[in-house]
């Protein structure tokens, strides 16, 4: 079972501290969200799982964390200054603004139904900001619209500082910014979001095979995070809809509460990016002072030792949205169940490695010194195992604590009661089955570790 509506998820996220509208107390800003105490843990766990599978568990990748502020020159060469646009129409009647391809009803304003619309005009989706103390328009940078461009500009640095040879990949996670005309559907389409991108460099001619490999690998990874395979769809992007750099792109779509849309794209970017950053920048009109005098003569190429010639590698790019991943996984994990004939419960049946809180330790009686001290000791022992956040719940209301931890997806709750003082055991309650068992404190670390394996 998943959530029936987006509202159910939005409400749970606010109630339990996963996500808040950004700048909420001043009325909020559209298309921006803040991750609360549970959200930040969940998002970090998801990113960590990606990093583990893309960097730690492979022998052919390296990591990178590059700057967000990007030189216009880089984004000129990448094609973003010229092509990263959406066609935009304004409604003259109600002054609202729409993406031309989202006017579903025969050129009528979706807001007021007026047909008095402007012609579509290209609107660049990149955010600009001034560099340096004087904002006279001459020195500016863009907030990166995708994380990958700095992977390409660092290609030679990484090659020179490691002993990599093609095929190999560079992984990066981090913020990206797009001035979306119509942000919507909660965190599905926002203006500030995170991406997890791998650029995997291969020899031309082997690119089709590597492309297939990464499409399958990525679907497998999402299934391992807890998404049912039947809720993921492999969609071939039509030739006339491909991005300017792409030879072939396959989208991995997910059935979100608002409908089926892209969760991740896997593109064959060919040698477009490394090729265009290899060109001499004087070929382009440079608008920013910051990079005016620079000229990239760097050769982003590698040598084929057998054929003794230089070539520009092709790149396969699996590019996933962290926030869309968060939304998809929350939706997959959402359950509403009858506990008995009068009571219902909501739970998030998340995979334990993604749960924001791994275990809650609950003394049966609030502020009872003996029970609380023992609970603190158990909490801190479990915390040192380094599997994620463990919390102490000193509110004395076991039922309320169980309900809260079901809703945030905590896999186990450990209750320390008066019997614990005698038999040195705690009651462990499982989130999904609600079954309870006694486990001795001595065996708790082993029990807990096995649970997470
Ligand atoms: P869409 O067609 O939905 O606008 P896109 O094809 O422009 O997406 P890409 O440029 O391929 O997206 O970006 C890679 C990934 O980054 C997407 O699969 C998505 O998960 C995420 N992403 C892109 N734009 C946004 C956004 N505005 N808000 C949240 N995530 C986004």
PDB file of C-alpha atoms in Angstrom, residues 287-425:
ATOM      1  CA  UNK A 287      29.935  38.262 -20.966  1.00  0.00           C
ATOM      2  CA  UNK A 288      31.383  38.062 -17.442  1.00  0.00           C
ATOM      3  CA  UNK A 289      34.455  39.916 -16.154  1.00  0.00           C
ATOM      4  CA  UNK A 290      35.259  36.995 -13.864  1.00  0.00           C
ATOM      5  CA  UNK A 291      36.488  34.713 -16.624  1.00  0.00           C
ATOM      6  CA  UNK A 292      37.100  37.281 -19.339  1.00  0.00           C
ATOM      7  CA  UNK A 293      40.792  36.660 -19.670  1.00  0.00           C
ATOM      8  CA  UNK A 294      40.732  32.938 -19.221  1.00  0.00           C
ATOM      9  CA  UNK A 295      40.852  30.592 -22.095  1.00  0.00           C
ATOM     10  CA  UNK A 296      40.465  26.878 -21.746  1.00  0.00           C
ATOM     11  CA  UNK A 297      42.993  25.202 -23.926  1.00  0.00           C
ATOM     12  CA  UNK A 298      42.850  22.124 -21.730  1.00  0.00           C
ATOM     13  CA  UNK A 299      42.558  18.930 -23.645  1.00  0.00           C
ATOM     14  CA  UNK A 300      39.952  16.834 -21.872  1.00  0.00           C
ATOM     15  CA  UNK A 301      41.000  13.702 -23.680  1.00  0.00           C
ATOM     16  CA  UNK A 302      42.747  10.432 -22.919  1.00  0.00           C
ATOM     17  CA  UNK A 303      45.266   8.399 -24.831  1.00  0.00           C
ATOM     18  CA  UNK A 304      44.465   5.063 -26.388  1.00  0.00           C
ATOM     19  CA  UNK A 305      47.697   3.210 -25.676  1.00  0.00           C
ATOM     20  CA  UNK A 306      47.049   0.433 -28.194  1.00  0.00           C
ATOM     21  CA  UNK A 307      46.103   2.666 -31.087  1.00  0.00           C
ATOM     22  CA  UNK A 308      48.487   5.399 -29.900  1.00  0.00           C
ATOM     23  CA  UNK A 309      46.010   8.238 -30.415  1.00  0.00           C
ATOM     24  CA  UNK A 310      44.047  10.681 -28.279  1.00  0.00           C
ATOM     25  CA  UNK A 311      40.277  10.525 -27.977  1.00  0.00           C
ATOM     26  CA  UNK A 312      37.537  12.259 -26.023  1.00  0.00           C
ATOM     27  CA  UNK A 313      35.641   9.705 -23.909  1.00  0.00           C
ATOM     28  CA  UNK A 314      31.870   9.349 -24.136  1.00  0.00           C
ATOM     29  CA  UNK A 315      29.939   9.767 -20.902  1.00  0.00           C
ATOM     30  CA  UNK A 316      26.984   7.864 -19.489  1.00  0.00           C
ATOM     31  CA  UNK A 317      25.113   9.840 -16.854  1.00  0.00           C
ATOM     32  CA  UNK A 318      22.674   8.420 -14.316  1.00  0.00           C
ATOM     33  CA  UNK A 319      21.204  11.590 -12.758  1.00  0.00           C
ATOM     34  CA  UNK A 320      18.800  11.216  -9.854  1.00  0.00           C
ATOM     35  CA  UNK A 321      16.892  13.804  -7.839  1.00  0.00           C
ATOM     36  CA  UNK A 322      17.328  13.419  -4.075  1.00  0.00           C
ATOM     37  CA  UNK A 323      14.067  15.198  -3.281  1.00  0.00           C
ATOM     38  CA  UNK A 324      12.100  13.145  -5.791  1.00  0.00           C
ATOM     39  CA  UNK A 325      13.698  10.069  -4.210  1.00  0.00           C
ATOM     40  CA  UNK A 326      12.577  11.224  -0.765  1.00  0.00           C
ATOM     41  CA  UNK A 327       9.023  11.735  -2.045  1.00  0.00           C
ATOM     42  CA  UNK A 328       8.902   8.376  -3.834  1.00  0.00           C
ATOM     43  CA  UNK A 329      10.245   6.449  -0.833  1.00  0.00           C
ATOM     44  CA  UNK A 330       7.921   8.175   1.644  1.00  0.00           C
ATOM     45  CA  UNK A 331       5.040   7.266  -0.638  1.00  0.00           C
ATOM     46  CA  UNK A 332       6.149   3.632  -0.950  1.00  0.00           C
ATOM     47  CA  UNK A 333       6.580   3.266   2.803  1.00  0.00           C
ATOM     48  CA  UNK A 334       3.263   4.886   3.796  1.00  0.00           C
ATOM     49  CA  UNK A 335       0.721   2.482   5.348  1.00  0.00           C
ATOM     50  CA  UNK A 336      -2.553   2.940   7.173  1.00  0.00           C
ATOM     51  CA  UNK A 337      -3.632  -0.077   9.241  1.00  0.00           C
ATOM     52  CA  UNK A 338      -6.323  -1.101  11.687  1.00  0.00           C
ATOM     53  CA  UNK A 339      -4.703  -1.965  15.006  1.00  0.00           C
ATOM     54  CA  UNK A 340      -8.012  -3.275  16.375  1.00  0.00           C
ATOM     55  CA  UNK A 341     -11.639  -2.518  15.597  1.00  0.00           C
ATOM     56  CA  UNK A 342     -11.484   0.982  17.138  1.00  0.00           C
ATOM     57  CA  UNK A 343      -7.925   2.059  16.397  1.00  0.00           C
ATOM     58  CA  UNK A 344      -5.959   2.858  13.297  1.00  0.00           C
ATOM     59  CA  UNK A 345      -2.300   3.577  12.929  1.00  0.00           C
ATOM     60  CA  UNK A 346      -0.154   5.205  10.243  1.00  0.00           C
ATOM     61  CA  UNK A 347       3.308   3.817   9.742  1.00  0.00           C
ATOM     62  CA  UNK A 348       6.284   4.344   7.468  1.00  0.00           C
ATOM     63  CA  UNK A 349       7.607   0.928   6.617  1.00  0.00           C
ATOM     64  CA  UNK A 350      11.028   2.226   5.541  1.00  0.00           C
ATOM     65  CA  UNK A 351      14.046   0.002   5.056  1.00  0.00           C
ATOM     66  CA  UNK A 352      15.987   0.323   8.345  1.00  0.00           C
ATOM     67  CA  UNK A 353      19.066   1.863   6.678  1.00  0.00           C
ATOM     68  CA  UNK A 354      16.882   4.787   5.537  1.00  0.00           C
ATOM     69  CA  UNK A 355      14.897   5.322   8.757  1.00  0.00           C
ATOM     70  CA  UNK A 356      15.594   8.742  10.312  1.00  0.00           C
ATOM     71  CA  UNK A 357      15.752   7.184  13.803  1.00  0.00           C
ATOM     72  CA  UNK A 358      17.143   3.668  14.152  1.00  0.00           C
ATOM     73  CA  UNK A 359      15.867   2.934  17.650  1.00  0.00           C
ATOM     74  CA  UNK A 360      14.019   4.726  20.425  1.00  0.00           C
ATOM     75  CA  UNK A 361      14.831   3.874  24.044  1.00  0.00           C
ATOM     76  CA  UNK A 362      11.832   4.528  26.313  1.00  0.00           C
ATOM     77  CA  UNK A 363      11.904   4.436  30.117  1.00  0.00           C
ATOM     78  CA  UNK A 364       8.487   3.200  31.299  1.00  0.00           C
ATOM     79  CA  UNK A 365       8.171   5.927  33.900  1.00  0.00           C
ATOM     80  CA  UNK A 366       9.057   9.514  33.113  1.00  0.00           C
ATOM     81  CA  UNK A 367      11.892  10.985  35.209  1.00  0.00           C
ATOM     82  CA  UNK A 368      12.365   7.800  37.257  1.00  0.00           C
ATOM     83  CA  UNK A 369      16.066   8.164  37.940  1.00  0.00           C
ATOM     84  CA  UNK A 370      16.963   4.480  37.810  1.00  0.00           C
ATOM     85  CA  UNK A 371      15.005   3.749  34.621  1.00  0.00           C
ATOM     86  CA  UNK A 372      16.138   6.943  32.898  1.00  0.00           C
ATOM     87  CA  UNK A 373      19.808   6.432  33.736  1.00  0.00           C
ATOM     88  CA  UNK A 374      19.738   2.862  32.479  1.00  0.00           C
ATOM     89  CA  UNK A 375      17.920   4.018  29.315  1.00  0.00           C
ATOM     90  CA  UNK A 376      20.550   6.703  28.730  1.00  0.00           C
ATOM     91  CA  UNK A 377      23.276   4.107  29.060  1.00  0.00           C
ATOM     92  CA  UNK A 378      21.563   1.768  26.563  1.00  0.00           C
ATOM     93  CA  UNK A 379      20.982   4.657  24.153  1.00  0.00           C
ATOM     94  CA  UNK A 380      24.582   5.763  24.266  1.00  0.00           C
ATOM     95  CA  UNK A 381      25.891   2.193  23.779  1.00  0.00           C
ATOM     96  CA  UNK A 382      23.730   1.721  20.692  1.00  0.00           C
ATOM     97  CA  UNK A 383      24.727   5.146  19.416  1.00  0.00           C
ATOM     98  CA  UNK A 384      28.414   4.264  19.498  1.00  0.00           C
ATOM     99  CA  UNK A 385      27.774   1.416  17.047  1.00  0.00           C
ATOM    100  CA  UNK A 386      27.532   4.149  14.398  1.00  0.00           C
ATOM    101  CA  UNK A 387      24.480   2.896  12.538  1.00  0.00           C
ATOM    102  CA  UNK A 388      22.578   6.186  12.740  1.00  0.00           C
ATOM    103  CA  UNK A 389      20.590   8.242  15.223  1.00  0.00           C
ATOM    104  CA  UNK A 390      19.211   6.602  18.383  1.00  0.00           C
ATOM    105  CA  UNK A 391      16.941   8.664  20.658  1.00  0.00           C
ATOM    106  CA  UNK A 392      15.874   8.660  24.283  1.00  0.00           C
ATOM    107  CA  UNK A 393      12.129   9.288  24.790  1.00  0.00           C
ATOM    108  CA  UNK A 394      11.536  10.483  28.318  1.00  0.00           C
ATOM    109  CA  UNK A 395       7.853  11.374  28.080  1.00  0.00           C
ATOM    110  CA  UNK A 396       6.433   8.414  29.986  1.00  0.00           C
ATOM    111  CA  UNK A 397       3.687   7.753  27.474  1.00  0.00           C
ATOM    112  CA  UNK A 398       4.515   4.449  25.807  1.00  0.00           C
ATOM    113  CA  UNK A 399       1.448   4.382  23.518  1.00  0.00           C
ATOM    114  CA  UNK A 400       2.119   7.900  22.225  1.00  0.00           C
ATOM    115  CA  UNK A 401       5.774   7.085  21.656  1.00  0.00           C
ATOM    116  CA  UNK A 402       4.937   3.948  19.685  1.00  0.00           C
ATOM    117  CA  UNK A 403       2.545   5.954  17.502  1.00  0.00           C
ATOM    118  CA  UNK A 404       5.102   8.679  16.867  1.00  0.00           C
ATOM    119  CA  UNK A 405       7.854   6.194  16.008  1.00  0.00           C
ATOM    120  CA  UNK A 406       5.552   4.204  13.712  1.00  0.00           C
ATOM    121  CA  UNK A 407       4.847   7.421  11.814  1.00  0.00           C
ATOM    122  CA  UNK A 408       8.503   8.362  11.404  1.00  0.00           C
ATOM    123  CA  UNK A 409       9.506   4.811  10.510  1.00  0.00           C
ATOM    124  CA  UNK A 410      11.675   3.832  13.517  1.00  0.00           C
ATOM    125  CA  UNK A 411      12.283   0.067  13.085  1.00  0.00           C
ATOM    126  CA  UNK A 412      12.428  -0.763  16.828  1.00  0.00           C
ATOM    127  CA  UNK A 413      11.440   0.699  20.187  1.00  0.00           C
ATOM    128  CA  UNK A 414      13.126  -0.551  23.359  1.00  0.00           C
ATOM    129  CA  UNK A 415      11.226  -0.200  26.602  1.00  0.00           C
ATOM    130  CA  UNK A 416      13.054  -0.140  29.910  1.00  0.00           C
ATOM    131  CA  UNK A 417      10.648  -1.149  32.705  1.00  0.00           C
ATOM    132  CA  UNK A 418      10.852  -2.149  36.369  1.00  0.00           C
ATOM    133  CA  UNK A 419      11.444  -5.763  35.390  1.00  0.00           C
ATOM    134  CA  UNK A 420      14.530  -4.606  33.494  1.00  0.00           C
ATOM    135  CA  UNK A 421      16.104  -3.689  36.817  1.00  0.00           C
ATOM    136  CA  UNK A 422      15.638  -7.309  37.912  1.00  0.00           C
ATOM    137  CA  UNK A 423      16.231  -9.416  34.796  1.00  0.00           C
ATOM    138  CA  UNK A 424      18.519  -7.035  32.843  1.00  0.00           C
ATOM    139  CA  UNK A 425      16.336  -7.355  29.721  1.00  0.00           C
TER     140      UNK A 425
END
